[in-house]
Amino acid sequence: MVGVVSLVVAAIVGLSVPSDTATGLKTQVCRILHPLSGADACASGDYADGGGGDGDGGDGGGGDDTFTPNGDDPFEPARCLLSQDQTKDTVVIQIVFIKISSSETVKLQQWSDGTVTLERVHDNAGGVSASISAGIPGLKDWGGSAKLSGTYLAGSGSGGQWLFNGNKTGNPQADLEANLADAQKFAAYLRQNEGCRYQAGYNPGANMGACQQDAASRKPDLEPELAPDVDITKTTVEASGSASFGGKFKGNGKTGKDSGKSDGPKDLGKISGEIVSGTMTEDVVVMRHNSGMNAGKITFIYTFTVKGTAGAGGQATGERMQQVAVTYDAAAYDQEEADGADHHPEKLVITTSQESGGGGGFKGEVGANAGPVTIDVGGGGGSYDTEIHTETAELILDNDADSTSVEDWLRGRGDDPAKNPLPSPSDAAEAPDDDASPLERLLHDKGKLSKLDYKANTDWWNASLGIGYGVSAGQFSLGFKLFGIEITHESKNQTITGDPTYATAPTSGGTRPWVEWKNCTQTKPIPT
């Protein structure tokens, strides 16, 4: 287990994904797209991939077809993400091998075209989780241990995104300031209105009318567009490991107060701190838009993330994310599924991001033993600063030939199926080799390629309670969790920095030069 933890953390330190442990898109997305076909059909290659990511690593052009570039270059994306404030609260309950998770994520995003979006999504998931921990020989008395765990979660989510674009003066900076003020007012209204419903839950006699009336008075003068009705289905596969060190409490082992007899020292409990951890996560998300700007569309999103932290008292963190999002017309997709016909994607977005940095923080636990039963109380918190580099390639598939090329790549047909690592947006700006795949040529010839850098600050805290069962065998101690509850809060702010660039049209030599992204630099983010 120590070796597994070391491999996971080593992959993160290098911000790379080892080829022998990286997982391709084929099997996971096949099971989402074709739930009735079974794992055997997926593994046999009858189907292949689709999907993408949830976008937490950063957005490039935004992928919103309703916005058009201000300049004359068709390769320049219409807008970029300037700033994002994200808050995520998660509660996880585990009973033996059954795991239940509930989380709420709120994002406030500022865009370079002067618009602001407020997104709120609530996810519920259930599944199975197994973990095992072992003391490290020679370090057992100091609390040296390693943990390895695996999780499979499937669930659903609901929520919406409100678009604030009612202020249109012709000056994107002025519009951004006004739209942001409206978004903040609307967010305050949502919070208070939620409080009214909570108050009614524990006090049925509460004056709901007055409470909601006061909340409504906080709405902005220009209300946002209605939130889209989005059906979300999500599955998660997670592998994680951690190592912790500390100290143990030992009793004298005497059988009676005055007997003088001793059975040897007994473990009474421990105090330990986590010094290194690593996580590899695969998410598959299906979003069906029933209303809003993307009404009638269905998007399959796949994310592969490697993340790790190291250090006690002061933490270093690193993360690498790869994501693919493919969008279809929902009605056409459903009919093609019923007919067993090929699908015709309308848009493909590939995003990669790398994040690294560090700061202060600590995560640990205190445990007490009562025979084979252990009770652990844990927690921690901290704040760290990171730098994020994001690259995006966006393809609008407006003809059958391009759509078929992307679908063949996603489904694993042809000589170059979708795999890990994904095609790099940076590589797509270079002249393609003679053996370049159809998708690589399509990204080079028609893709909107962009690069963005962000500075981010993350504040977090965590609290947990666990009841476990453990046994000792020589130098080793093994155990698993009978019941556990964990609460995590994370608040992250990221702001654009550096020089945003995009790749222009291919030159005679085949390369695509990187130039200033004026649609991105025309507006400055507003501190919140």
Short mmCIF file of C-alpha atoms in Angstrom, two decimals:
data_model
loop_
_atom_site.label_atom_id
_atom_site.label_comp_id
_atom_site.label_asym_id
_atom_site.label_seq_id
_atom_site.Cartn_x
_atom_site.Cartn_y
_atom_site.Cartn_z
CA MET A 1 0.00 0.00 0.00
CA VAL A 2 2.90 2.35 0.69
CA GLY A 3 4.07 1.64 -2.85
CA VAL A 4 0.65 2.46 -4.29
CA VAL A 5 0.53 5.74 -2.36
CA SER A 6 4.02 6.59 -3.58
CA LEU A 7 3.08 5.92 -7.21
CA VAL A 8 -0.03 8.09 -6.97
CA VAL A 9 1.86 10.96 -5.36
CA ALA A 10 4.78 10.62 -7.80
CA ALA A 11 2.35 10.94 -10.69
CA ILE A 12 1.04 14.17 -9.21
CA VAL A 13 4.42 15.68 -8.39
CA GLY A 14 5.38 15.30 -12.03
CA LEU A 15 1.93 16.48 -13.16
CA SER A 16 1.81 13.54 -15.53
CA VAL A 17 -0.33 10.45 -15.88
CA PRO A 18 1.61 7.16 -16.18
CA SER A 19 0.57 5.26 -19.28
CA ASP A 20 0.10 2.00 -17.41
CA THR A 21 -2.30 3.50 -14.87
CA ALA A 22 -4.07 6.09 -17.03
CA THR A 23 -7.57 5.02 -18.05
CA GLY A 24 -8.95 5.70 -21.53
CA LEU A 25 -12.43 6.94 -22.31
CA LYS A 26 -13.74 3.80 -23.96
CA THR A 27 -15.14 1.55 -21.25
CA GLN A 28 -16.42 4.16 -18.80
CA VAL A 29 -18.31 6.28 -21.31
CA CYS A 30 -19.51 3.24 -23.24
CA ARG A 31 -21.29 2.07 -20.10
CA ILE A 32 -23.04 5.43 -19.82
CA LEU A 33 -24.00 5.67 -23.49
CA HIS A 34 -25.04 2.03 -23.74
CA PRO A 35 -26.22 0.87 -20.31
CA LEU A 36 -28.01 -2.16 -21.80
CA SER A 37 -25.07 -3.44 -23.82
CA GLY A 38 -23.14 -4.63 -20.78
CA ALA A 39 -19.49 -4.49 -19.89
CA ASP A 40 -18.56 -7.26 -22.33
CA ALA A 41 -19.73 -5.29 -25.35
CA CYS A 42 -17.85 -2.26 -24.15
CA ALA A 43 -14.68 -4.21 -23.52
CA SER A 44 -14.90 -5.94 -26.90
CA GLY A 45 -14.65 -2.66 -28.77
CA ASP A 46 -18.19 -2.71 -30.18
CA TYR A 47 -18.58 0.77 -28.71
CA ALA A 48 -16.22 3.46 -27.53
CA ASP A 49 -15.95 6.76 -25.94
CA GLY A 50 -17.72 10.01 -25.38
CA GLY A 51 -17.70 12.48 -22.59
CA GLY A 52 -15.83 15.34 -21.04
CA GLY A 53 -15.33 17.19 -17.79
CA ASP A 54 -17.18 19.27 -15.29
CA GLY A 55 -15.00 22.30 -16.03
CA ASP A 56 -13.69 22.89 -12.55
CA GLY A 57 -10.20 23.21 -13.95
CA GLY A 58 -11.06 26.41 -15.81
CA ASP A 59 -12.99 27.45 -18.90
CA GLY A 60 -11.59 28.77 -22.15
CA GLY A 61 -13.90 30.23 -24.76
CA GLY A 62 -16.96 29.23 -22.80
CA GLY A 63 -18.46 27.20 -25.64
CA ASP A 64 -21.57 29.37 -25.87
CA ASP A 65 -22.70 29.57 -29.50
CA THR A 66 -24.99 32.53 -28.82
CA PHE A 67 -21.99 34.89 -28.56
CA THR A 68 -20.05 35.99 -31.65
CA PRO A 69 -16.48 37.33 -31.80
CA ASN A 70 -15.99 41.08 -31.85
CA GLY A 71 -13.07 40.87 -34.30
CA ASP A 72 -12.74 39.63 -37.85
CA ASP A 73 -10.77 36.47 -37.09
CA PRO A 74 -13.12 33.44 -37.10
CA PHE A 75 -10.54 31.53 -35.04
CA GLU A 76 -10.77 33.96 -32.10
CA PRO A 77 -13.07 32.63 -29.34
CA ALA A 78 -15.89 34.98 -28.45
CA ARG A 79 -15.12 35.33 -24.76
CA CYS A 80 -13.10 33.95 -21.85
CA LEU A 81 -13.58 33.35 -18.16
CA LEU A 82 -12.03 36.23 -16.21
CA SER A 83 -12.78 35.22 -12.64
CA GLN A 84 -14.60 32.51 -10.73
CA ASP A 85 -15.71 32.26 -7.11
CA GLN A 86 -16.67 28.71 -6.21
CA THR A 87 -17.99 27.30 -2.94
CA LYS A 88 -18.57 23.59 -2.42
CA ASP A 89 -20.03 21.90 0.65
CA THR A 90 -20.02 18.12 0.86
CA VAL A 91 -21.42 15.65 3.39
CA VAL A 92 -20.47 11.98 3.10
CA ILE A 93 -21.93 9.17 5.20
CA GLN A 94 -20.53 5.64 5.12
CA ILE A 95 -22.07 2.53 6.68
CA VAL A 96 -19.69 -0.40 6.27
CA PHE A 97 -19.30 -0.53 2.46
CA ILE A 98 -22.26 1.70 1.56
CA LYS A 99 -21.47 5.34 0.85
CA ILE A 100 -23.91 8.24 0.45
CA SER A 101 -22.76 11.67 -0.68
CA SER A 102 -24.53 15.01 -0.93
CA SER A 103 -22.93 18.22 -2.16
CA GLU A 104 -23.86 21.70 -3.28
CA THR A 105 -21.68 23.79 -5.57
CA VAL A 106 -22.19 27.50 -6.21
CA LYS A 107 -20.17 29.35 -8.88
CA LEU A 108 -20.11 33.05 -9.67
CA GLN A 109 -18.34 33.64 -12.99
CA GLN A 110 -17.28 36.86 -14.72
CA TRP A 111 -16.89 36.79 -18.51
CA SER A 112 -14.96 39.11 -20.80
CA ASP A 113 -18.04 40.10 -22.84
CA GLY A 114 -19.48 41.80 -19.73
CA THR A 115 -21.88 39.01 -18.76
CA VAL A 116 -22.01 37.21 -15.43
CA THR A 117 -23.31 33.73 -14.67
CA LEU A 118 -24.45 32.30 -11.35
CA GLU A 119 -24.55 28.52 -11.18
CA ARG A 120 -25.97 26.37 -8.42
CA VAL A 121 -26.00 22.56 -8.59
CA HIS A 122 -26.93 20.01 -5.94
CA ASP A 123 -25.67 16.43 -6.34
CA ASN A 124 -26.78 13.30 -4.52
CA ALA A 125 -24.94 10.04 -5.04
CA GLY A 126 -24.78 6.58 -3.57
CA GLY A 127 -22.47 3.66 -4.05
CA VAL A 128 -19.90 1.42 -2.48
CA SER A 129 -16.56 2.18 -0.90
CA ALA A 130 -13.91 -0.07 0.57
CA SER A 131 -10.73 0.91 2.32
CA ILE A 132 -7.98 -0.76 4.27
CA SER A 133 -5.24 0.64 6.45
CA ALA A 134 -2.06 -0.93 7.71
CA GLY A 135 0.64 0.08 10.16
CA ILE A 136 4.12 0.41 8.68
CA PRO A 137 6.56 -2.08 10.24
CA GLY A 138 9.21 -0.35 12.34
CA LEU A 139 7.13 2.85 12.50
CA LYS A 140 4.03 1.37 14.06
CA ASP A 141 4.67 2.81 17.50
CA TRP A 142 4.91 6.32 16.01
CA GLY A 143 1.62 5.99 14.17
CA GLY A 144 3.14 5.30 10.76
CA SER A 145 0.39 3.96 8.51
CA ALA A 146 -0.82 3.89 4.93
CA LYS A 147 -4.37 3.80 3.61
CA LEU A 148 -5.78 2.62 0.29
CA SER A 149 -9.39 3.09 -0.74
CA GLY A 150 -11.65 2.65 -3.74
CA THR A 151 -15.05 4.23 -4.39
CA TYR A 152 -17.79 3.87 -6.98
CA LEU A 153 -20.61 6.41 -6.87
CA ALA A 154 -23.61 6.89 -9.12
CA GLY A 155 -26.11 9.67 -8.67
CA SER A 156 -28.01 12.56 -10.09
CA GLY A 157 -27.91 16.31 -9.84
CA SER A 158 -30.15 19.25 -10.46
CA GLY A 159 -29.68 22.97 -10.61
CA GLY A 160 -29.37 25.81 -12.99
CA GLN A 161 -27.34 28.66 -14.33
CA TRP A 162 -28.64 32.21 -14.32
CA LEU A 163 -27.29 34.56 -17.00
CA PHE A 164 -26.94 38.26 -16.12
CA ASN A 165 -26.65 40.27 -19.33
CA GLY A 166 -29.38 42.86 -18.95
CA ASN A 167 -26.97 45.81 -18.74
CA LYS A 168 -25.84 46.61 -22.29
CA THR A 169 -24.14 49.97 -22.60
CA GLY A 170 -21.69 49.00 -25.31
CA ASN A 171 -18.84 49.12 -22.79
CA PRO A 172 -18.04 45.55 -21.59
CA GLN A 173 -16.26 46.82 -18.46
CA ALA A 174 -19.23 48.92 -17.36
CA ASP A 175 -21.62 46.09 -18.22
CA LEU A 176 -19.55 43.66 -16.15
CA GLU A 177 -19.70 45.88 -13.09
CA ALA A 178 -23.47 46.36 -13.35
CA ASN A 179 -24.22 42.70 -14.15
CA LEU A 180 -21.99 41.53 -11.29
CA ALA A 181 -23.88 43.76 -8.85
CA ASP A 182 -27.15 42.23 -10.07
CA ALA A 183 -25.77 38.71 -9.70
CA GLN A 184 -24.60 39.35 -6.14
CA LYS A 185 -28.03 40.72 -5.20
CA PHE A 186 -29.73 37.72 -6.75
CA ALA A 187 -27.39 35.34 -4.88
CA ALA A 188 -28.33 37.05 -1.60
CA TYR A 189 -32.01 36.62 -2.51
CA LEU A 190 -31.51 32.89 -3.15
CA ARG A 191 -29.73 32.42 0.17
CA GLN A 192 -32.43 34.22 2.15
CA ASN A 193 -35.25 32.48 0.32
CA GLU A 194 -33.61 29.14 1.12
CA GLY A 195 -33.47 30.26 4.75
CA CYS A 196 -37.19 30.92 4.70
CA ARG A 197 -37.92 27.34 3.63
CA TYR A 198 -35.54 26.01 6.30
CA GLN A 199 -37.23 28.16 8.93
CA ALA A 200 -40.63 26.80 7.92
CA GLY A 201 -39.29 23.26 8.30
CA TYR A 202 -38.43 23.55 11.99
CA ASN A 203 -41.08 26.17 12.84
CA PRO A 204 -44.34 25.50 10.95
CA GLY A 205 -45.90 28.57 12.52
CA ALA A 206 -43.29 30.92 11.07
CA ASN A 207 -44.54 33.82 8.99
CA MET A 208 -43.32 32.53 5.62
CA GLY A 209 -45.02 35.33 3.73
CA ALA A 210 -43.10 38.07 5.51
CA CYS A 211 -39.83 36.17 5.22
CA GLN A 212 -40.17 35.57 1.48
CA GLN A 213 -41.41 39.10 0.91
CA ASP A 214 -38.28 40.47 2.57
CA ALA A 215 -36.14 38.12 0.45
CA ALA A 216 -37.87 39.25 -2.75
CA SER A 217 -37.07 42.89 -1.90
CA ARG A 218 -33.39 42.04 -2.35
CA LYS A 219 -33.77 41.05 -6.01
CA PRO A 220 -31.92 43.22 -8.55
CA ASP A 221 -33.86 45.63 -10.77
CA LEU A 222 -32.82 43.63 -13.87
CA GLU A 223 -33.54 39.99 -13.12
CA PRO A 224 -31.55 37.27 -14.89
CA GLU A 225 -32.72 34.92 -17.58
CA LEU A 226 -34.59 31.94 -16.20
CA ALA A 227 -32.44 29.06 -15.03
CA PRO A 228 -32.37 26.11 -17.43
CA ASP A 229 -33.99 22.87 -16.42
CA VAL A 230 -31.06 20.45 -16.52
CA ASP A 231 -31.16 16.73 -15.81
CA ILE A 232 -27.75 15.54 -14.63
CA THR A 233 -26.52 11.98 -14.22
CA LYS A 234 -23.06 11.36 -12.82
CA THR A 235 -20.88 8.36 -12.07
CA THR A 236 -17.56 8.51 -10.27
CA VAL A 237 -14.73 6.03 -9.93
CA GLU A 238 -12.06 7.02 -7.44
CA ALA A 239 -8.79 5.48 -6.28
CA SER A 240 -6.98 7.13 -3.41
CA GLY A 241 -4.17 6.58 -0.95
CA SER A 242 -2.64 8.40 1.99
CA ALA A 243 0.14 8.09 4.53
CA SER A 244 0.07 9.50 8.07
CA PHE A 245 2.41 9.60 11.05
CA GLY A 246 1.97 10.49 14.68
CA GLY A 247 2.12 8.86 18.08
CA LYS A 248 0.25 6.22 20.04
CA PHE A 249 -1.04 6.07 23.62
CA LYS A 250 -0.20 2.88 25.48
CA GLY A 251 -1.49 1.51 28.78
CA ASN A 252 0.59 -0.49 31.28
CA GLY A 253 -1.46 -3.61 30.64
CA LYS A 254 -1.98 -4.50 34.34
CA THR A 255 -5.00 -6.64 34.98
CA GLY A 256 -5.78 -5.04 38.33
CA LYS A 257 -4.95 -1.87 40.19
CA ASP A 258 -2.81 -3.58 42.82
CA SER A 259 -2.23 -6.96 41.28
CA GLY A 260 1.13 -6.08 39.82
CA LYS A 261 0.33 -8.41 36.94
CA SER A 262 0.72 -7.19 33.39
CA ASP A 263 -0.34 -8.48 30.02
CA GLY A 264 2.04 -6.09 28.30
CA PRO A 265 1.40 -2.57 27.06
CA LYS A 266 -1.91 -2.02 25.26
CA ASP A 267 -2.77 0.44 22.52
CA LEU A 268 -5.31 2.95 23.84
CA GLY A 269 -5.38 5.38 20.95
CA LYS A 270 -3.38 7.62 18.67
CA ILE A 271 -2.78 11.09 17.32
CA SER A 272 -1.66 11.32 13.71
CA GLY A 273 -1.34 13.79 10.88
CA GLU A 274 -1.69 13.12 7.18
CA ILE A 275 1.55 13.98 5.41
CA VAL A 276 0.87 12.77 1.87
CA SER A 277 -2.22 11.79 -0.12
CA GLY A 278 -3.15 11.13 -3.71
CA THR A 279 -6.39 10.67 -5.62
CA MET A 280 -7.23 9.61 -9.16
CA THR A 281 -10.83 10.28 -10.17
CA GLU A 282 -12.91 9.57 -13.27
CA ASP A 283 -16.23 11.36 -13.65
CA VAL A 284 -18.81 10.81 -16.37
CA VAL A 285 -21.59 13.39 -16.47
CA VAL A 286 -24.64 13.45 -18.74
CA MET A 287 -26.45 16.79 -18.97
CA ARG A 288 -29.80 17.08 -20.74
CA HIS A 289 -30.94 20.69 -21.19
CA ASN A 290 -34.73 21.06 -21.27
CA SER A 291 -34.80 24.87 -21.28
CA GLY A 292 -32.49 27.85 -21.36
CA MET A 293 -29.93 28.85 -23.97
CA ASN A 294 -28.95 25.22 -24.64
CA ALA A 295 -32.49 23.83 -24.70
CA GLY A 296 -32.82 20.63 -26.69
CA LYS A 297 -29.15 19.63 -26.30
CA ILE A 298 -27.56 16.70 -24.54
CA THR A 299 -23.90 16.81 -23.49
CA PHE A 300 -21.72 13.93 -22.36
CA ILE A 301 -18.85 15.07 -20.17
CA TYR A 302 -15.83 13.03 -19.13
CA THR A 303 -13.16 14.11 -16.64
CA PHE A 304 -9.97 12.42 -15.53
CA THR A 305 -8.20 14.09 -12.60
CA VAL A 306 -5.03 13.28 -10.70
CA LYS A 307 -4.56 15.25 -7.49
CA GLY A 308 -2.30 15.09 -4.47
CA THR A 309 -1.04 16.94 -1.43
CA ALA A 310 2.11 16.54 0.65
CA GLY A 311 3.34 18.03 3.91
CA ALA A 312 2.09 18.50 7.45
CA GLY A 313 1.73 22.06 8.70
CA GLY A 314 2.67 23.41 5.26
CA GLN A 315 1.13 21.72 2.23
CA ALA A 316 2.14 21.43 -1.41
CA THR A 317 -0.58 20.51 -3.89
CA GLY A 318 -0.72 19.54 -7.53
CA GLU A 319 -3.48 18.59 -9.95
CA ARG A 320 -3.78 17.61 -13.58
CA MET A 321 -7.15 17.48 -15.33
CA GLN A 322 -8.19 16.24 -18.77
CA GLN A 323 -11.75 16.64 -20.00
CA VAL A 324 -13.84 16.07 -23.10
CA ALA A 325 -17.35 17.36 -23.72
CA VAL A 326 -19.41 16.31 -26.73
CA THR A 327 -22.82 17.84 -27.50
CA TYR A 328 -25.67 16.40 -29.56
CA ASP A 329 -29.17 17.45 -30.51
CA ALA A 330 -31.16 15.57 -27.87
CA ALA A 331 -34.15 14.60 -30.02
CA ALA A 332 -31.92 13.39 -32.85
CA TYR A 333 -29.70 11.49 -30.41
CA ASP A 334 -32.68 9.71 -28.81
CA GLN A 335 -34.08 8.73 -32.21
CA GLU A 336 -30.68 7.46 -33.37
CA GLU A 337 -30.41 5.39 -30.19
CA ALA A 338 -33.85 3.87 -30.85
CA ASP A 339 -32.95 3.11 -34.48
CA GLY A 340 -29.46 1.84 -33.69
CA ALA A 341 -28.08 4.46 -36.05
CA ASP A 342 -24.87 6.49 -35.88
CA HIS A 343 -24.90 9.70 -33.87
CA HIS A 344 -24.00 13.16 -35.16
CA PRO A 345 -22.25 15.40 -32.60
CA GLU A 346 -22.58 19.14 -33.01
CA LYS A 347 -19.69 20.31 -30.83
CA LEU A 348 -16.55 18.95 -29.23
CA VAL A 349 -14.53 20.69 -26.50
CA ILE A 350 -11.22 19.35 -25.18
CA THR A 351 -9.79 21.05 -22.08
CA THR A 352 -6.62 20.32 -20.16
CA SER A 353 -5.37 22.08 -17.06
CA GLN A 354 -2.46 21.85 -14.65
CA GLU A 355 -2.49 23.34 -11.17
CA SER A 356 0.31 23.53 -8.63
CA GLY A 357 1.19 25.51 -5.52
CA GLY A 358 1.15 25.32 -1.76
CA GLY A 359 0.41 26.97 1.54
CA GLY A 360 -0.41 26.28 5.15
CA GLY A 361 -2.70 23.53 6.30
CA PHE A 362 -3.03 20.39 8.37
CA LYS A 363 -5.24 17.31 8.35
CA GLY A 364 -5.11 14.72 11.12
CA GLU A 365 -7.09 12.56 13.48
CA VAL A 366 -7.28 11.44 17.08
CA GLY A 367 -8.29 7.85 17.78
CA ALA A 368 -9.23 5.73 20.78
CA ASN A 369 -9.29 1.94 20.99
CA ALA A 370 -11.83 -0.16 22.85
CA GLY A 371 -10.69 -3.67 22.06
CA PRO A 372 -11.04 -4.28 18.33
CA VAL A 373 -13.32 -1.24 17.95
CA THR A 374 -11.72 2.11 17.15
CA ILE A 375 -13.21 5.60 17.29
CA ASP A 376 -11.51 8.28 15.21
CA VAL A 377 -12.23 12.01 15.22
CA GLY A 378 -10.48 13.95 12.50
CA GLY A 379 -10.34 17.33 10.91
CA GLY A 380 -8.18 20.07 9.54
CA GLY A 381 -8.09 23.12 7.43
CA GLY A 382 -5.86 25.52 5.63
CA SER A 383 -5.33 27.92 2.78
CA TYR A 384 -3.09 27.59 -0.25
CA ASP A 385 -2.26 29.53 -3.40
CA THR A 386 -1.91 27.87 -6.78
CA GLU A 387 -1.30 28.70 -10.43
CA ILE A 388 -3.53 27.16 -13.09
CA HIS A 389 -2.63 26.77 -16.77
CA THR A 390 -5.62 25.93 -18.97
CA GLU A 391 -5.76 25.07 -22.66
CA THR A 392 -8.95 24.59 -24.68
CA ALA A 393 -9.76 23.36 -28.17
CA GLU A 394 -13.31 23.89 -29.39
CA LEU A 395 -14.76 22.44 -32.59
CA ILE A 396 -18.13 23.43 -34.04
CA LEU A 397 -19.19 20.46 -36.18
CA ASP A 398 -21.29 22.06 -38.90
CA ASN A 399 -21.05 19.36 -41.57
CA ASP A 400 -21.48 15.58 -41.76
CA ALA A 401 -17.84 14.85 -42.57
CA ASP A 402 -16.47 16.62 -39.48
CA SER A 403 -19.22 15.20 -37.29
CA THR A 404 -18.47 11.67 -38.50
CA SER A 405 -14.72 12.09 -37.87
CA VAL A 406 -15.36 13.10 -34.26
CA GLU A 407 -17.90 10.34 -33.70
CA ASP A 408 -15.50 7.73 -35.11
CA TRP A 409 -12.83 8.98 -32.68
CA LEU A 410 -15.22 8.86 -29.75
CA ARG A 411 -16.53 5.39 -30.67
CA GLY A 412 -13.09 3.92 -31.22
CA ARG A 413 -13.54 3.32 -34.92
CA GLY A 414 -10.55 3.70 -37.20
CA ASP A 415 -6.84 3.63 -36.41
CA ASP A 416 -6.78 6.34 -33.76
CA PRO A 417 -9.52 5.90 -31.12
CA ALA A 418 -9.92 8.20 -28.14
CA LYS A 419 -7.36 7.45 -25.47
CA ASN A 420 -5.40 8.95 -22.64
CA PRO A 421 -3.63 11.35 -22.86
CA LEU A 422 -5.95 13.46 -24.96
CA PRO A 423 -4.81 15.51 -27.97
CA SER A 424 -3.16 18.66 -26.66
CA PRO A 425 -4.51 22.06 -27.79
CA SER A 426 -0.88 23.27 -27.91
CA ASP A 427 0.11 20.42 -30.20
CA ALA A 428 -2.86 21.22 -32.45
CA ALA A 429 -1.26 24.60 -33.21
CA GLU A 430 1.80 22.89 -34.69
CA ALA A 431 2.03 21.64 -38.27
CA PRO A 432 0.55 18.12 -38.27
CA ASP A 433 2.80 15.14 -39.00
CA ASP A 434 2.21 12.83 -41.93
CA ASP A 435 0.75 10.24 -39.56
CA ALA A 436 -1.61 12.68 -37.82
CA SER A 437 -5.08 11.28 -37.15
CA PRO A 438 -8.24 12.76 -38.72
CA LEU A 439 -9.16 14.37 -35.39
CA GLU A 440 -5.70 15.94 -34.96
CA ARG A 441 -5.95 17.42 -38.48
CA LEU A 442 -9.45 18.68 -37.75
CA LEU A 443 -8.32 20.37 -34.53
CA HIS A 444 -5.42 21.98 -36.40
CA ASP A 445 -7.49 23.14 -39.37
CA LYS A 446 -10.69 24.33 -37.67
CA GLY A 447 -10.35 24.28 -33.89
CA LYS A 448 -10.57 27.42 -31.76
CA LEU A 449 -7.44 27.05 -29.65
CA SER A 450 -6.77 29.16 -26.56
CA LYS A 451 -4.47 29.39 -23.53
CA LEU A 452 -5.25 30.97 -20.17
CA ASP A 453 -3.42 31.33 -16.86
CA TYR A 454 -5.03 31.91 -13.48
CA LYS A 455 -3.95 32.57 -9.93
CA ALA A 456 -6.14 30.85 -7.36
CA ASN A 457 -6.61 30.83 -3.60
CA THR A 458 -8.38 27.99 -1.83
CA ASP A 459 -9.62 27.95 1.78
CA TRP A 460 -10.85 24.65 3.17
CA TRP A 461 -11.81 22.83 6.33
CA ASN A 462 -12.79 19.26 7.08
CA ALA A 463 -14.32 17.39 10.02
CA SER A 464 -14.95 13.66 10.37
CA LEU A 465 -16.04 10.95 12.77
CA GLY A 466 -15.44 7.27 12.19
CA ILE A 467 -16.10 4.01 14.02
CA GLY A 468 -14.04 1.12 12.80
CA TYR A 469 -13.00 -2.44 13.51
CA GLY A 470 -9.34 -3.37 13.60
CA VAL A 471 -7.17 -6.40 14.18
CA SER A 472 -3.43 -6.72 14.74
CA ALA A 473 -1.13 -9.33 13.26
CA GLY A 474 2.49 -8.98 14.30
CA GLN A 475 3.93 -5.72 12.98
CA PHE A 476 0.75 -4.98 10.99
CA SER A 477 -2.60 -3.58 12.05
CA LEU A 478 -5.56 -3.86 9.66
CA GLY A 479 -8.95 -2.26 9.89
CA PHE A 480 -12.07 -1.07 8.07
CA LYS A 481 -14.83 1.45 8.77
CA LEU A 482 -18.17 0.45 10.28
CA PHE A 483 -19.66 3.94 10.23
CA GLY A 484 -18.35 7.34 9.25
CA ILE A 485 -19.48 10.88 8.54
CA GLU A 486 -17.35 13.57 6.95
CA ILE A 487 -18.09 17.22 6.21
CA THR A 488 -15.93 19.30 3.88
CA HIS A 489 -16.12 22.96 2.92
CA GLU A 490 -14.02 24.47 0.15
CA SER A 491 -14.00 28.05 -1.12
CA LYS A 492 -11.91 28.81 -4.19
CA ASN A 493 -11.30 32.05 -6.07
CA GLN A 494 -9.40 32.13 -9.34
CA THR A 495 -8.54 35.25 -11.34
CA ILE A 496 -7.05 35.50 -14.80
CA THR A 497 -3.41 36.57 -15.12
CA GLY A 498 -0.63 36.55 -17.69
CA ASP A 499 -1.28 37.10 -21.38
CA PRO A 500 -4.35 35.28 -22.77
CA THR A 501 -3.63 34.01 -26.28
CA TYR A 502 -5.36 32.15 -29.09
CA ALA A 503 -4.08 30.49 -32.26
CA THR A 504 -4.81 32.20 -35.58
CA ALA A 505 -5.45 30.48 -38.90
CA PRO A 506 -2.78 28.05 -40.24
CA THR A 507 0.08 29.73 -42.10
CA SER A 508 1.64 28.48 -45.30
CA GLY A 509 4.11 26.50 -43.20
CA GLY A 510 1.30 24.78 -41.32
CA THR A 511 1.82 26.38 -37.90
CA ARG A 512 -0.78 28.49 -36.15
CA PRO A 513 0.81 31.51 -34.42
CA TRP A 514 -0.33 32.47 -30.92
CA VAL A 515 -1.51 36.09 -30.66
CA GLU A 516 -3.19 38.34 -28.12
CA TRP A 517 -6.74 37.29 -27.35
CA LYS A 518 -8.38 40.70 -27.58
CA ASN A 519 -11.86 39.38 -26.81
CA CYS A 520 -10.36 38.29 -23.50
CA THR A 521 -8.12 41.25 -22.64
CA GLN A 522 -10.66 44.00 -23.34
CA THR A 523 -12.21 43.56 -19.88
CA LYS A 524 -10.61 43.30 -16.45
CA PRO A 525 -12.00 41.10 -13.64
CA ILE A 526 -13.62 42.84 -10.69
CA PRO A 527 -12.45 41.78 -7.20
CA THR A 528 -15.27 40.28 -5.13
#
